[in-house]
Amino acid sequence: MKKIAVSLLFLASAAAATPAIVAANGQWAALSQGRTCEAASRSVGTIYKNRPPARASLSFDAGGPRHGQFAARLSRAPRSGASVMLPIGDTPFLLMTQGDMAWSRGPAQEQAIIAEMRANGGMLIEARSSGGGRIVDRYSLDGAPVAIDAAAACAAALANR
């Protein structure tokens, strides 16, 4: 648990203040940074040299617009115009993309993603690379429900300050 928390701190944006660990369980941690709290994890797949590892998160803003926005940094940038899919269990989600980043499409999709994350043990993010090969970033969902709940509670507590 401590190892994943340290890894998640390393993944946080260097430009912003260092996030505080709110909770950590399994492969996921809840982090607080400014007025935003997030549940986050690294992929369990290959880490490429000179490239940060793939990362997935759910963001909650204190009194702001994000209430579980899903975001992911892929292990490689997908081909221009390629679809980026997030299958969780039997449910596929089509994500919006720009460069090596992918996001959920709105509140209804975000709530469905969170429900599937709570009910399943793993998820993938899939796309095609510029060379035509498959990009597959795998994530364990062990600890995700605890991190999601902690991040949502963190944002609610910040909003009430």
mmCIF file of C-alpha atoms in Angstrom:
data_model
loop_
_atom_site.group_PDB
_atom_site.id
_atom_site.type_symbol
_atom_site.label_atom_id
_atom_site.label_comp_id
_atom_site.label_asym_id
_atom_site.label_seq_id
_atom_site.Cartn_x
_atom_site.Cartn_y
_atom_site.Cartn_z
ATOM 1 C CA MET A 1 0.000 0.000 0.000
ATOM 2 C CA LYS A 2 2.819 2.414 0.835
ATOM 3 C CA LYS A 3 4.581 1.606 -2.456
ATOM 4 C CA ILE A 4 1.534 2.555 -4.565
ATOM 5 C CA ALA A 5 1.085 5.789 -2.614
ATOM 6 C CA VAL A 6 4.710 6.785 -3.210
ATOM 7 C CA SER A 7 4.366 5.901 -6.894
ATOM 8 C CA LEU A 8 1.237 8.040 -7.205
ATOM 9 C CA LEU A 9 2.983 10.993 -5.622
ATOM 10 C CA PHE A 10 5.703 10.687 -8.263
ATOM 11 C CA LEU A 11 3.047 10.774 -10.976
ATOM 12 C CA ALA A 12 1.489 14.017 -9.772
ATOM 13 C CA SER A 13 2.144 17.146 -11.745
ATOM 14 C CA ALA A 14 5.501 18.670 -10.905
ATOM 15 C CA ALA A 15 4.183 22.154 -11.674
ATOM 16 C CA ALA A 16 1.572 22.064 -8.911
ATOM 17 C CA ALA A 17 1.921 21.677 -5.167
ATOM 18 C CA THR A 18 2.687 18.205 -3.885
ATOM 19 C CA PRO A 19 -0.551 16.258 -3.328
ATOM 20 C CA ALA A 20 -1.409 14.874 0.083
ATOM 21 C CA ILE A 21 -2.373 11.222 0.377
ATOM 22 C CA VAL A 22 -5.906 10.976 1.760
ATOM 23 C CA ALA A 23 -6.242 7.183 1.549
ATOM 24 C CA ALA A 24 -4.508 4.279 -0.160
ATOM 25 C CA ASN A 25 -5.794 0.764 -0.698
ATOM 26 C CA GLY A 26 -4.726 -1.947 -3.145
ATOM 27 C CA GLN A 27 -3.567 -0.366 -6.401
ATOM 28 C CA TRP A 28 -5.402 2.954 -5.889
ATOM 29 C CA ALA A 29 -4.906 6.057 -3.767
ATOM 30 C CA ALA A 30 -6.950 9.160 -3.032
ATOM 31 C CA LEU A 31 -4.964 12.380 -3.312
ATOM 32 C CA SER A 32 -5.768 15.953 -2.332
ATOM 33 C CA GLN A 33 -4.199 18.867 -4.151
ATOM 34 C CA GLY A 34 -5.555 22.373 -3.738
ATOM 35 C CA ARG A 35 -9.327 22.316 -4.297
ATOM 36 C CA THR A 36 -9.213 19.006 -6.202
ATOM 37 C CA CYS A 37 -9.205 15.461 -4.875
ATOM 38 C CA GLU A 38 -8.695 12.406 -7.068
ATOM 39 C CA ALA A 39 -8.672 8.628 -6.974
ATOM 40 C CA ALA A 40 -5.682 7.522 -9.062
ATOM 41 C CA SER A 41 -3.645 4.514 -10.142
ATOM 42 C CA ARG A 42 -0.824 3.524 -12.484
ATOM 43 C CA SER A 43 -1.292 0.872 -15.130
ATOM 44 C CA VAL A 44 -0.004 -2.592 -14.338
ATOM 45 C CA GLY A 45 1.596 -2.965 -17.768
ATOM 46 C CA THR A 46 4.848 -2.028 -19.416
ATOM 47 C CA ILE A 47 6.564 1.201 -18.445
ATOM 48 C CA TYR A 48 8.437 2.781 -21.356
ATOM 49 C CA LYS A 49 11.811 4.510 -20.997
ATOM 50 C CA ASN A 50 11.739 8.302 -21.062
ATOM 51 C CA ARG A 51 7.957 8.276 -20.658
ATOM 52 C CA PRO A 52 5.799 8.519 -17.539
ATOM 53 C CA PRO A 53 3.733 5.392 -16.844
ATOM 54 C CA ALA A 54 0.123 5.223 -17.956
ATOM 55 C CA ARG A 55 -2.196 6.637 -15.295
ATOM 56 C CA ALA A 56 -5.954 6.716 -14.699
ATOM 57 C CA SER A 57 -7.862 8.947 -12.297
ATOM 58 C CA LEU A 58 -11.264 10.203 -11.216
ATOM 59 C CA SER A 59 -11.276 13.901 -10.231
ATOM 60 C CA PHE A 60 -13.596 15.646 -7.796
ATOM 61 C CA ASP A 61 -13.517 19.447 -7.403
ATOM 62 C CA ALA A 62 -14.517 21.135 -4.167
ATOM 63 C CA GLY A 63 -17.613 23.032 -5.282
ATOM 64 C CA GLY A 64 -16.458 22.859 -8.893
ATOM 65 C CA PRO A 65 -17.575 21.186 -12.094
ATOM 66 C CA ARG A 66 -15.823 17.821 -11.754
ATOM 67 C CA HIS A 67 -17.654 15.138 -9.753
ATOM 68 C CA GLY A 68 -15.866 11.970 -10.862
ATOM 69 C CA GLN A 69 -14.388 13.007 -14.219
ATOM 70 C CA PHE A 70 -12.399 10.079 -15.610
ATOM 71 C CA ALA A 71 -9.040 10.932 -17.175
ATOM 72 C CA ALA A 72 -6.164 8.770 -18.380
ATOM 73 C CA ARG A 73 -2.683 9.319 -19.719
ATOM 74 C CA LEU A 74 -2.024 6.488 -22.162
ATOM 75 C CA SER A 75 1.284 4.648 -22.352
ATOM 76 C CA ARG A 76 1.652 5.922 -25.938
ATOM 77 C CA ALA A 77 -0.159 8.499 -28.035
ATOM 78 C CA PRO A 78 -2.898 6.956 -30.179
ATOM 79 C CA ARG A 79 -3.107 7.439 -33.923
ATOM 80 C CA SER A 80 -4.772 10.700 -34.907
ATOM 81 C CA GLY A 81 -8.522 10.142 -35.121
ATOM 82 C CA ALA A 82 -8.344 6.739 -33.415
ATOM 83 C CA SER A 83 -11.071 5.774 -30.964
ATOM 84 C CA VAL A 84 -9.977 5.246 -27.379
ATOM 85 C CA MET A 85 -12.113 2.680 -25.584
ATOM 86 C CA LEU A 86 -12.415 1.952 -21.875
ATOM 87 C CA PRO A 87 -13.984 -1.499 -21.439
ATOM 88 C CA ILE A 88 -14.878 -2.326 -17.834
ATOM 89 C CA GLY A 89 -16.585 -5.675 -17.417
ATOM 90 C CA ASP A 90 -19.033 -6.008 -20.313
ATOM 91 C CA THR A 91 -19.455 -2.254 -20.730
ATOM 92 C CA PRO A 92 -17.345 -0.292 -23.237
ATOM 93 C CA PHE A 93 -16.952 3.486 -22.894
ATOM 94 C CA LEU A 94 -15.798 5.711 -25.771
ATOM 95 C CA LEU A 95 -13.484 8.435 -24.440
ATOM 96 C CA MET A 96 -12.564 11.873 -25.803
ATOM 97 C CA THR A 97 -8.886 12.303 -26.647
ATOM 98 C CA GLN A 98 -6.138 14.795 -27.265
ATOM 99 C CA GLY A 99 -2.567 13.598 -27.679
ATOM 100 C CA ASP A 100 -1.846 10.886 -25.134
ATOM 101 C CA MET A 101 -4.739 11.950 -22.861
ATOM 102 C CA ALA A 102 -8.302 10.604 -22.763
ATOM 103 C CA TRP A 103 -11.351 11.832 -20.802
ATOM 104 C CA SER A 104 -14.897 10.857 -20.020
ATOM 105 C CA ARG A 105 -17.648 12.546 -22.035
ATOM 106 C CA GLY A 106 -19.798 13.947 -19.238
ATOM 107 C CA PRO A 107 -21.545 13.335 -15.923
ATOM 108 C CA ALA A 108 -23.761 10.440 -17.061
ATOM 109 C CA GLN A 109 -20.795 8.532 -18.484
ATOM 110 C CA GLU A 110 -18.709 9.325 -15.386
ATOM 111 C CA GLN A 111 -21.339 7.858 -13.069
ATOM 112 C CA ALA A 112 -21.579 4.729 -15.257
ATOM 113 C CA ILE A 113 -17.763 4.362 -15.237
ATOM 114 C CA ILE A 114 -17.692 4.641 -11.433
ATOM 115 C CA ALA A 115 -20.465 2.035 -11.101
ATOM 116 C CA GLU A 116 -18.576 -0.399 -13.371
ATOM 117 C CA MET A 117 -15.299 0.234 -11.504
ATOM 118 C CA ARG A 118 -17.034 -0.684 -8.242
ATOM 119 C CA ALA A 119 -18.429 -3.916 -9.728
ATOM 120 C CA ASN A 120 -15.349 -5.257 -11.564
ATOM 121 C CA GLY A 121 -11.783 -6.302 -10.827
ATOM 122 C CA GLY A 122 -9.991 -4.701 -13.757
ATOM 123 C CA MET A 123 -10.232 -2.369 -16.716
ATOM 124 C CA LEU A 124 -8.397 -1.641 -19.955
ATOM 125 C CA ILE A 125 -7.810 1.413 -22.065
ATOM 126 C CA GLU A 126 -7.418 0.466 -25.717
ATOM 127 C CA ALA A 127 -6.493 2.377 -28.882
ATOM 128 C CA ARG A 128 -4.449 2.105 -32.069
ATOM 129 C CA SER A 129 -0.959 3.597 -32.203
ATOM 130 C CA SER A 130 0.337 5.751 -35.050
ATOM 131 C CA GLY A 131 2.014 2.615 -36.426
ATOM 132 C CA GLY A 132 -1.267 0.673 -36.386
ATOM 133 C CA GLY A 133 -0.401 -1.507 -33.396
ATOM 134 C CA ARG A 134 -2.608 -1.904 -30.339
ATOM 135 C CA ILE A 135 -2.203 0.188 -27.231
ATOM 136 C CA VAL A 136 -3.555 -1.677 -24.222
ATOM 137 C CA ASP A 137 -3.115 -0.198 -20.753
ATOM 138 C CA ARG A 138 -4.372 -2.527 -18.002
ATOM 139 C CA TYR A 139 -5.489 -1.467 -14.532
ATOM 140 C CA SER A 140 -6.341 -3.426 -11.421
ATOM 141 C CA LEU A 141 -9.416 -2.068 -9.670
ATOM 142 C CA ASP A 142 -8.274 -3.486 -6.317
ATOM 143 C CA GLY A 143 -8.803 -0.609 -3.892
ATOM 144 C CA ALA A 144 -10.614 1.636 -6.386
ATOM 145 C CA PRO A 145 -13.924 1.859 -4.437
ATOM 146 C CA VAL A 146 -12.111 2.993 -1.269
ATOM 147 C CA ALA A 147 -10.083 5.587 -3.213
ATOM 148 C CA ILE A 148 -13.185 6.850 -5.058
ATOM 149 C CA ASP A 149 -15.132 7.258 -1.814
ATOM 150 C CA ALA A 150 -12.189 8.963 -0.098
ATOM 151 C CA ALA A 151 -11.642 11.378 -3.014
ATOM 152 C CA ALA A 152 -15.344 12.298 -3.161
ATOM 153 C CA ALA A 153 -15.442 12.839 0.626
ATOM 154 C CA CYS A 154 -12.240 14.887 0.443
ATOM 155 C CA ALA A 155 -13.757 17.233 -2.165
ATOM 156 C CA ALA A 156 -16.995 17.543 -0.147
ATOM 157 C CA ALA A 157 -15.015 18.441 2.984
ATOM 158 C CA LEU A 158 -13.019 21.067 1.077
ATOM 159 C CA ALA A 159 -16.237 22.554 -0.334
ATOM 160 C CA ASN A 160 -17.634 22.949 3.195
ATOM 161 C CA ARG A 161 -14.648 24.970 4.415
#
